[in-house]
CSV table of C-alpha atoms in Angstrom, one decimal:
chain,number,residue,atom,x,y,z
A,1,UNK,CA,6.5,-59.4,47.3
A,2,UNK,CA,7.0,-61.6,50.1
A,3,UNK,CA,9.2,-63.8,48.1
A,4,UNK,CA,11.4,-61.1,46.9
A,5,UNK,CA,12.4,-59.7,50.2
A,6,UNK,CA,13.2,-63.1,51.2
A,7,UNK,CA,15.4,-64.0,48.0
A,8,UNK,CA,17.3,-60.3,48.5
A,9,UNK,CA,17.7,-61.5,52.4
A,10,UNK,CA,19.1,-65.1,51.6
A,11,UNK,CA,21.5,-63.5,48.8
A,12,UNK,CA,23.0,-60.8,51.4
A,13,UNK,CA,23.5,-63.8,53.9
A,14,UNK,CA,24.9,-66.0,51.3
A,15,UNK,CA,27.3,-63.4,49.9
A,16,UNK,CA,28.5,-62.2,53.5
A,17,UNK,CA,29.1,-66.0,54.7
A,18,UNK,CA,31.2,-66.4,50.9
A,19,UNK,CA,33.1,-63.5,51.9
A,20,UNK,CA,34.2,-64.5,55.3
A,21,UNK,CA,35.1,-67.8,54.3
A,22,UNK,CA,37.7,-66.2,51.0
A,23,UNK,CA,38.7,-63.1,52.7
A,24,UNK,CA,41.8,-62.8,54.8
A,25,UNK,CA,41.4,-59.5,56.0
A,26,UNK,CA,42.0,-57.9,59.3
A,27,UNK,CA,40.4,-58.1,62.4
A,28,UNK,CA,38.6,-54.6,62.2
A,29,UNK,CA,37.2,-55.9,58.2
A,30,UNK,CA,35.4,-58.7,59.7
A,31,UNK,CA,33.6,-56.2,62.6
A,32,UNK,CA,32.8,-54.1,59.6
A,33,UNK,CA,31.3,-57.1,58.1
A,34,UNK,CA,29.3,-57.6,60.8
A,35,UNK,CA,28.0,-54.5,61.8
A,36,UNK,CA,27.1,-54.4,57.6
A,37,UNK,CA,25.1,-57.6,58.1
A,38,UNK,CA,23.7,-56.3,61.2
A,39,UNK,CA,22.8,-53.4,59.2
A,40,UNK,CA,21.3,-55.7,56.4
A,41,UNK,CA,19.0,-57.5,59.1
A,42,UNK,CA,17.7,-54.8,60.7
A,43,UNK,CA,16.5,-53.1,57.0
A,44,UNK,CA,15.3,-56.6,55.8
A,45,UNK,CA,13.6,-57.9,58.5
A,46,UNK,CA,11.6,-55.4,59.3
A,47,UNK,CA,10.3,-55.0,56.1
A,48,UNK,CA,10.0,-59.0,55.4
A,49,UNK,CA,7.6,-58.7,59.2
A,50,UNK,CA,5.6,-55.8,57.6
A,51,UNK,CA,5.3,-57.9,54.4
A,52,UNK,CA,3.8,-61.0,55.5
A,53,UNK,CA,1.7,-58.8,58.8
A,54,UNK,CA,0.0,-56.2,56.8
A,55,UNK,CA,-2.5,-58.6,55.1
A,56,UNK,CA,-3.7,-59.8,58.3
A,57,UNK,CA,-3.7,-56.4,59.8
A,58,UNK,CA,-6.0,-55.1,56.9
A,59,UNK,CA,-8.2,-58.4,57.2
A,60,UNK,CA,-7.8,-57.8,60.7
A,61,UNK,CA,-9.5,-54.0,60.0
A,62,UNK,CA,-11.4,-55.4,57.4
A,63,UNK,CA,-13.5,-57.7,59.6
A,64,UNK,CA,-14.2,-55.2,62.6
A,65,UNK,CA,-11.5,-56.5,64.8
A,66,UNK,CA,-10.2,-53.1,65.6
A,67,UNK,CA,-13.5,-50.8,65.1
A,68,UNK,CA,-14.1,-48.5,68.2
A,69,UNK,CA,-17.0,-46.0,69.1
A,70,UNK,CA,-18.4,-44.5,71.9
A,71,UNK,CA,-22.1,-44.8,72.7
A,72,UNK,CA,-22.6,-40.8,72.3
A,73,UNK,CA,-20.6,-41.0,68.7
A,74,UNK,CA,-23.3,-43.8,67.9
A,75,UNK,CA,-26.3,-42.0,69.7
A,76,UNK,CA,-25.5,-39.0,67.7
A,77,UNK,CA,-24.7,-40.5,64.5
A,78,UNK,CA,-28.3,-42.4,64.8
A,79,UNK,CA,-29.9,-38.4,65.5
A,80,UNK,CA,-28.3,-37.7,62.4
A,81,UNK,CA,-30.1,-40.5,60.6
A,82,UNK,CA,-33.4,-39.3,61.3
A,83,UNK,CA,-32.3,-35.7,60.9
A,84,UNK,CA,-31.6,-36.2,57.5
A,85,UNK,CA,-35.0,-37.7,56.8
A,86,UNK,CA,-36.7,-35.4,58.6
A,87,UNK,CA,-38.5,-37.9,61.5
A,88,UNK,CA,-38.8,-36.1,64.5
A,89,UNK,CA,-39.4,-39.2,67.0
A,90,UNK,CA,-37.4,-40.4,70.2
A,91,UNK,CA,-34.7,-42.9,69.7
A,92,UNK,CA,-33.6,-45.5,72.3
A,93,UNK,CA,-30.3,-47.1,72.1
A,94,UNK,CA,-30.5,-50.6,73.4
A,95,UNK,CA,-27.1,-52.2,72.5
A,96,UNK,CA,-24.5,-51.7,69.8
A,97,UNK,CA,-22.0,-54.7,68.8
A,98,UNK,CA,-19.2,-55.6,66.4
A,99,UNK,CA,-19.8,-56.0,62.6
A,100,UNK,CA,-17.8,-58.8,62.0
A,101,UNK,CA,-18.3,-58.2,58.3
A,102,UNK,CA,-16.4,-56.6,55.0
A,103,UNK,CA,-17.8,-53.5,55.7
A,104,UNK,CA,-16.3,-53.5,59.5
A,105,UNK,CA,-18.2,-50.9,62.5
A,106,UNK,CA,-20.8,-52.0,64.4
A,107,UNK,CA,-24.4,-52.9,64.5
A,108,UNK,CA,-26.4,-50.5,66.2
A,109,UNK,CA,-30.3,-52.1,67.5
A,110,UNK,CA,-32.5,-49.5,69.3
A,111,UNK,CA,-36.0,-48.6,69.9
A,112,UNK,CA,-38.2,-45.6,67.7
A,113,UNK,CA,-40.9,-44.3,69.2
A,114,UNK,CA,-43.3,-41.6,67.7
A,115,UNK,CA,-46.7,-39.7,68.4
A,116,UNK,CA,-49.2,-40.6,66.0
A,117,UNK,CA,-52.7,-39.2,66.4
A,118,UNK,CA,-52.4,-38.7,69.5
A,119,UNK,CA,-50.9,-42.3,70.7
A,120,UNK,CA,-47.5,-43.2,71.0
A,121,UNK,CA,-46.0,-46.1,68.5
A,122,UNK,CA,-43.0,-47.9,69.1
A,123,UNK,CA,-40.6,-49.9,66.7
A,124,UNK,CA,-37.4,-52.1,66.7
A,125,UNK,CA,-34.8,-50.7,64.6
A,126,UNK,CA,-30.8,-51.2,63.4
A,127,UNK,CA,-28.4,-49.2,61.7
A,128,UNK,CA,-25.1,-50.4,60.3
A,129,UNK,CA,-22.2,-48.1,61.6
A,130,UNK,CA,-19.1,-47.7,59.4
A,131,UNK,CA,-15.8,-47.3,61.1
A,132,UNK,CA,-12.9,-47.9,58.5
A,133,UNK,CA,-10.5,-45.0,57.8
A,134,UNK,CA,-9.6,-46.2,54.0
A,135,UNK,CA,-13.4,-45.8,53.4
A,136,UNK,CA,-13.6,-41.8,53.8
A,137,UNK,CA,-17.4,-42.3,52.3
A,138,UNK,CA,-18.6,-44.0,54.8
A,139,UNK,CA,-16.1,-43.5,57.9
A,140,UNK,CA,-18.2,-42.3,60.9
A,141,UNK,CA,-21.9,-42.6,59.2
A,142,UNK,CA,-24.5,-45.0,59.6
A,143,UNK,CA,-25.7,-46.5,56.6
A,144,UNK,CA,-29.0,-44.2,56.9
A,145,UNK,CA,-27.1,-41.9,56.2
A,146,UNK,CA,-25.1,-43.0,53.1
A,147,UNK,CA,-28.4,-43.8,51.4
A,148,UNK,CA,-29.7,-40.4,52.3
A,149,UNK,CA,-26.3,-39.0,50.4
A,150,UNK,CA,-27.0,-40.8,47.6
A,151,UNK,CA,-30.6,-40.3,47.5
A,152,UNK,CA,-32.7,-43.4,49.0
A,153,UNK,CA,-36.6,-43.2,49.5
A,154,UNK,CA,-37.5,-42.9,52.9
A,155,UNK,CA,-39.3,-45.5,52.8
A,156,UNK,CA,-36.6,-48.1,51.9
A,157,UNK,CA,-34.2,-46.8,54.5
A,158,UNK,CA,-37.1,-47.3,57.0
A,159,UNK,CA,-39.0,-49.6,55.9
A,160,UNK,CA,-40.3,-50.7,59.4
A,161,UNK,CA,-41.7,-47.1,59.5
A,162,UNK,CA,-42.9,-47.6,56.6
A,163,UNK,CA,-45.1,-50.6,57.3
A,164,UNK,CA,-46.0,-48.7,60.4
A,165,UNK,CA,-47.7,-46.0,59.3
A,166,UNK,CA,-49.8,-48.6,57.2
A,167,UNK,CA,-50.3,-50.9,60.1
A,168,UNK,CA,-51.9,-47.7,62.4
A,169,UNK,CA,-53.4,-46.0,59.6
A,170,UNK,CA,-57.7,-45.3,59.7
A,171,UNK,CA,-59.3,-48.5,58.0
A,172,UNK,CA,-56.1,-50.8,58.0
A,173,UNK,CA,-56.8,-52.8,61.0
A,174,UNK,CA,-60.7,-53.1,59.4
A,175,UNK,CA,-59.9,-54.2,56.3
A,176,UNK,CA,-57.7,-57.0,57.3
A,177,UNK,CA,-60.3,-58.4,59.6
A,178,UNK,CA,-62.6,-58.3,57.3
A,179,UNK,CA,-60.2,-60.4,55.0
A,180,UNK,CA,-59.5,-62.6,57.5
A,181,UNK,CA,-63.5,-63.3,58.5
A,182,UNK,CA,-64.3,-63.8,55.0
A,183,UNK,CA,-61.9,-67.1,55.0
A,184,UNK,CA,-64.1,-70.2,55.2
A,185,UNK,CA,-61.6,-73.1,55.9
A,186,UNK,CA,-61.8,-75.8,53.9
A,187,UNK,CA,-60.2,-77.8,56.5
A,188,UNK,CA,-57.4,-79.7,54.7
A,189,UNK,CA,-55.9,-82.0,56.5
A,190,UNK,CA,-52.0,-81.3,56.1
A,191,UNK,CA,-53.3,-77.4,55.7
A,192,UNK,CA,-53.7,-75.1,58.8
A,193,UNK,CA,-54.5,-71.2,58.1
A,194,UNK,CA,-53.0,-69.5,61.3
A,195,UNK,CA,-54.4,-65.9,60.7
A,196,UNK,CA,-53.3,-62.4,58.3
A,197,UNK,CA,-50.9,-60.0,58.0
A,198,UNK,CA,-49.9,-57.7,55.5
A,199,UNK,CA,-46.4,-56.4,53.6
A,200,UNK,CA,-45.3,-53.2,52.4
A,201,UNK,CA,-44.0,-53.9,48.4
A,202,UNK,CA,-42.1,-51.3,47.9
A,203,UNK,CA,-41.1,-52.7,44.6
A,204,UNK,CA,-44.3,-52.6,43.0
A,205,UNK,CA,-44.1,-50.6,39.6
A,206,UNK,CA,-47.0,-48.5,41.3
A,207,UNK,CA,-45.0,-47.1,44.2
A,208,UNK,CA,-45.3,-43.7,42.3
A,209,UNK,CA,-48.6,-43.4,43.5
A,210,UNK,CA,-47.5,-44.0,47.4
A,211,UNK,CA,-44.7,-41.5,46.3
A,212,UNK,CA,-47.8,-39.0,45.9
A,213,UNK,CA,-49.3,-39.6,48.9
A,214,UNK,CA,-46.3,-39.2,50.7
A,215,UNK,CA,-45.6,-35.9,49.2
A,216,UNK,CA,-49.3,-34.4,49.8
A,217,UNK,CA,-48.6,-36.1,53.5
A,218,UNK,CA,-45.2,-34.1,53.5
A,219,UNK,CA,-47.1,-30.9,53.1
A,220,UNK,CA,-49.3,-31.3,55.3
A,221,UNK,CA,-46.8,-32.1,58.0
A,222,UNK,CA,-48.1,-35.9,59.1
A,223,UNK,CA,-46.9,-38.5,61.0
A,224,UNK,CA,-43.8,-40.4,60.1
A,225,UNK,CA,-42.7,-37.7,57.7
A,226,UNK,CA,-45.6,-38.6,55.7
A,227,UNK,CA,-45.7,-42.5,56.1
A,228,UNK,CA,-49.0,-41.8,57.5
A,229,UNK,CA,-52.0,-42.1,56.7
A,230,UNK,CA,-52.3,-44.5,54.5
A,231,UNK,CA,-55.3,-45.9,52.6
A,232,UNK,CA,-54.4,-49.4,52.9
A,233,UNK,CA,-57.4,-51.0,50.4
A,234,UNK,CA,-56.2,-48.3,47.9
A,235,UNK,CA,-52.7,-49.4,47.8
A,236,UNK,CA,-53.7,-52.8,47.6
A,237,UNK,CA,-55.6,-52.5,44.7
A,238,UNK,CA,-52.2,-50.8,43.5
A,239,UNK,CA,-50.2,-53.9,44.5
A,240,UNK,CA,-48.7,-51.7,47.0
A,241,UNK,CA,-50.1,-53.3,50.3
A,242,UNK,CA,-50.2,-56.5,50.0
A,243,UNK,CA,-52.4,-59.3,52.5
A,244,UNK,CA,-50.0,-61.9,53.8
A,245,UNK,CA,-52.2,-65.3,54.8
A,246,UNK,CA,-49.9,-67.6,57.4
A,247,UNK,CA,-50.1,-71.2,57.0
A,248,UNK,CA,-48.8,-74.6,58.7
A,249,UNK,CA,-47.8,-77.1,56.3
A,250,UNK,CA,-47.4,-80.8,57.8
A,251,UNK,CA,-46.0,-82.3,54.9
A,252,UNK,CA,-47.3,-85.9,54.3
A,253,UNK,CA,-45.1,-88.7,54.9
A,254,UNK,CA,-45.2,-89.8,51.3
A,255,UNK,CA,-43.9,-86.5,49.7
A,256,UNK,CA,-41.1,-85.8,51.9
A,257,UNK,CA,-38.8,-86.6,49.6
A,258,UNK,CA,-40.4,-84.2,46.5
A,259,UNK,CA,-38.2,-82.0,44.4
A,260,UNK,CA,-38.5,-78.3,44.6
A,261,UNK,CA,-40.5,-78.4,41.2
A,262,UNK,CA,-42.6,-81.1,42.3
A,263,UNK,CA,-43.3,-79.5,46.0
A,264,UNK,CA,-44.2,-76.0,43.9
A,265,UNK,CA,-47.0,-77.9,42.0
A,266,UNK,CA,-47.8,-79.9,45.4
A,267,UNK,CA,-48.2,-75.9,46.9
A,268,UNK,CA,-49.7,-74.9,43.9
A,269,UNK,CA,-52.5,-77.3,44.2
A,270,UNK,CA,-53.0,-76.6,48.2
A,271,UNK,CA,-53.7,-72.6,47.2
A,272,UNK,CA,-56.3,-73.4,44.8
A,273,UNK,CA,-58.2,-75.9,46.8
A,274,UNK,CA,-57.5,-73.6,49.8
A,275,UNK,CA,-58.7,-70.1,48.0
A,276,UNK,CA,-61.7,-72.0,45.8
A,277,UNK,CA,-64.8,-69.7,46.1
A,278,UNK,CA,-63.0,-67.9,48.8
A,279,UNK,CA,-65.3,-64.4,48.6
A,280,UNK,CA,-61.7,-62.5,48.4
A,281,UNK,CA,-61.3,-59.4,45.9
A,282,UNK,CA,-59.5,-59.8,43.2
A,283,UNK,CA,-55.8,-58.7,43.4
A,284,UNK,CA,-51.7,-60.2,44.8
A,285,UNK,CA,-51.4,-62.3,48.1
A,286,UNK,CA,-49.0,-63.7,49.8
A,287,UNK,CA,-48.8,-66.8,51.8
A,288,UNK,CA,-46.6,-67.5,54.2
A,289,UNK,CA,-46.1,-71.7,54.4
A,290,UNK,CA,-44.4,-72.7,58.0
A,291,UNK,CA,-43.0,-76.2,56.9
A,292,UNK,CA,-43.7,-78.9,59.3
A,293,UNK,CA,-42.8,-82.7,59.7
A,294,UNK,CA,-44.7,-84.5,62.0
A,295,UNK,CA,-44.8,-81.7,64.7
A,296,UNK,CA,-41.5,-80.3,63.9
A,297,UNK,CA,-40.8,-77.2,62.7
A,298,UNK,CA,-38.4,-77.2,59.6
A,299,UNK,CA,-39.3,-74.2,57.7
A,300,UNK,CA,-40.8,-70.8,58.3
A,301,UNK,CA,-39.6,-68.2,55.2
A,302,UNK,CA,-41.7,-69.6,52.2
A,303,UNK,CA,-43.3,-66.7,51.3
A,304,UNK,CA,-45.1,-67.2,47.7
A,305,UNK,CA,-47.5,-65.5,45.6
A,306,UNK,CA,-51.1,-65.9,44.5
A,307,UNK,CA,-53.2,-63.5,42.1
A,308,UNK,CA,-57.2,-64.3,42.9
A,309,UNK,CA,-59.2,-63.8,40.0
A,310,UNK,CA,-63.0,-64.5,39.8
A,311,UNK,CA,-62.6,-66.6,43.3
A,312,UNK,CA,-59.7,-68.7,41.6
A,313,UNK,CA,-56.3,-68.7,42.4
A,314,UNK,CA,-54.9,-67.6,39.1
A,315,UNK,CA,-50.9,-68.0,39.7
A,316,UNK,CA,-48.5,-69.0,42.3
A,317,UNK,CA,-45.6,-67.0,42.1
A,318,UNK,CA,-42.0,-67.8,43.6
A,319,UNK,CA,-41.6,-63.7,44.1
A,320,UNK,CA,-42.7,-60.7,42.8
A,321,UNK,CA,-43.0,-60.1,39.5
């Protein structure tokens, strides 16, 4: 397109400088001439400026640069969010900045809080907020409230609410300690065990039965919209809640230098020496490695997989399955 305009620009120039060179006209001709290539300019140019601009404007719209919103649009966009899902907590709106993304808006990071049983719980949470005209789907929404339009679970717009009401509910707490001070440490020396924590899989195929729950919860008017309570050693034998052990992982001068598929059986072998004769129930773990060399820290997102049969690490898995 670009290249057209510019070709049709050149050939008007060319043919008006041919003409004034040939022609023999009068005086007044050669005004006319100009004011026509005058004429020609101000058309072309305009359109050859808006032709190479309006790219860069639209990545320019594209990436954020021009997004705008006031801290009440955001505020009350946010209320909306929670509307939709029916929470009925306190939102606090710490800061909202720039998505420099495809998606444009902003990033909107606040603070939930909510009575449960009588206490009050707090949480960190964000929102993306859309802000592009050309996308009339989104413009003016966070995207809590997209996924409410088109018919996300609760729980996997929040899931830090989610894990919440787990992490509060009657016997959670319990049950995790007494994971945790069933754990006789073998001691290895490149092997540290730090402690437990739990996640929230809400991609197990059993997550119909956290569905029921939720829905007797619903009726009854709980917590959270009916993230709580939760019966935490119930879903775990569901695969639902699943036990998270932390570990540090000083990897041994000589296998530094391993290949991923070597360093999975090297990890493979850890877990079973580590969870031999553990006294753990049978069911899916996770454990968290923190990567170390020497005393430096140089990774801490390996999260893997263990099923524990018969006091025996089964399988080491790279995700869920």
């Amino acid at each position: 397109m670009v290249l057209l305009v510019l070709g049709i620009l050149v050939l008007l120039i060319l043919i008006l400088k041919r003409k004034q060179k040939t022609a023999k006209k009068s005086e007044g001709n050669a005004k006319k001439r100009n004011w026509l290539l005058i004429g020609c300019l101000s058309i072309v140019i305009p359109m050859v400026i808006f032709t190479v601009f309006s790219p860069i404007f639209s990545l320019m719209d594209m990436w954020g640069l021009f997004a705008h919103a006031s801290r009440t649009e955001i505020e009350q966009a946010v209320h909306r969010s929670y509307q939709d899902y029916g929470l009925t907590g306190q939102f606090e709106l710490e800061k909202y900045e720039k998505n420099y993304t495809s998606v444009g808006g902003f990033i909107i990071h606040g603070t939930y809080s909510e009575n449960i049983a009588g206490k009050t719980y707090q949480v960190k949470t964000r929102f993306k907020y859309y802000t592009r005209f050309s996308k009339s789907e989104t413009y003016g929404k966070t995207d809590a409230e997209v996924d409410y339009k088109n018919g996300k679970k609760i729980y996997d717009v929040f899931p830090e609410l989610a894990y919440l009401g787990i992490e509060v509910s009657p016997g959670t707490s319990e049950f995790l300690k007494t994971l945790d001070s069933s754990i006789k440490d073998p001691k290895l020396p490149d092997l540290k065990y730090q402690g437990i924590d739990f996640e929230f899989n809400n991609q197990s195929d059993n997550i119909y039965l956290y569905n029921e729950i939720l829905e007797e919860n619903q009726s009854k008017g709980q917590a959270l919209q009916g993230m709580y309570p939760m019966d935490a050693q119930y879903l775990f034998q569901k695969e639902i809640f699943i036990p998270t052990f932390e570990f540090q992982y000083f990897v041994p001068k000589e296998k530094r230098d391993l290949l991923y598929d070597d360093y999975l059986k090297e990890l493979e072998a850890l877990m079973k020496e580590f969870f031999a004769n553990q006294p753990l129930p049978r069911g899916l773990y996770a454990v968290k490695i923190a990567k170390y060399k020497e005393d430096k820290l140089v990774s801490d997102s390996g999260v893997y997989y263990v099923r524990i049969e018969n006091r025996q690490v089964v399988k080491l898995l790279q995700k869920l399955e």
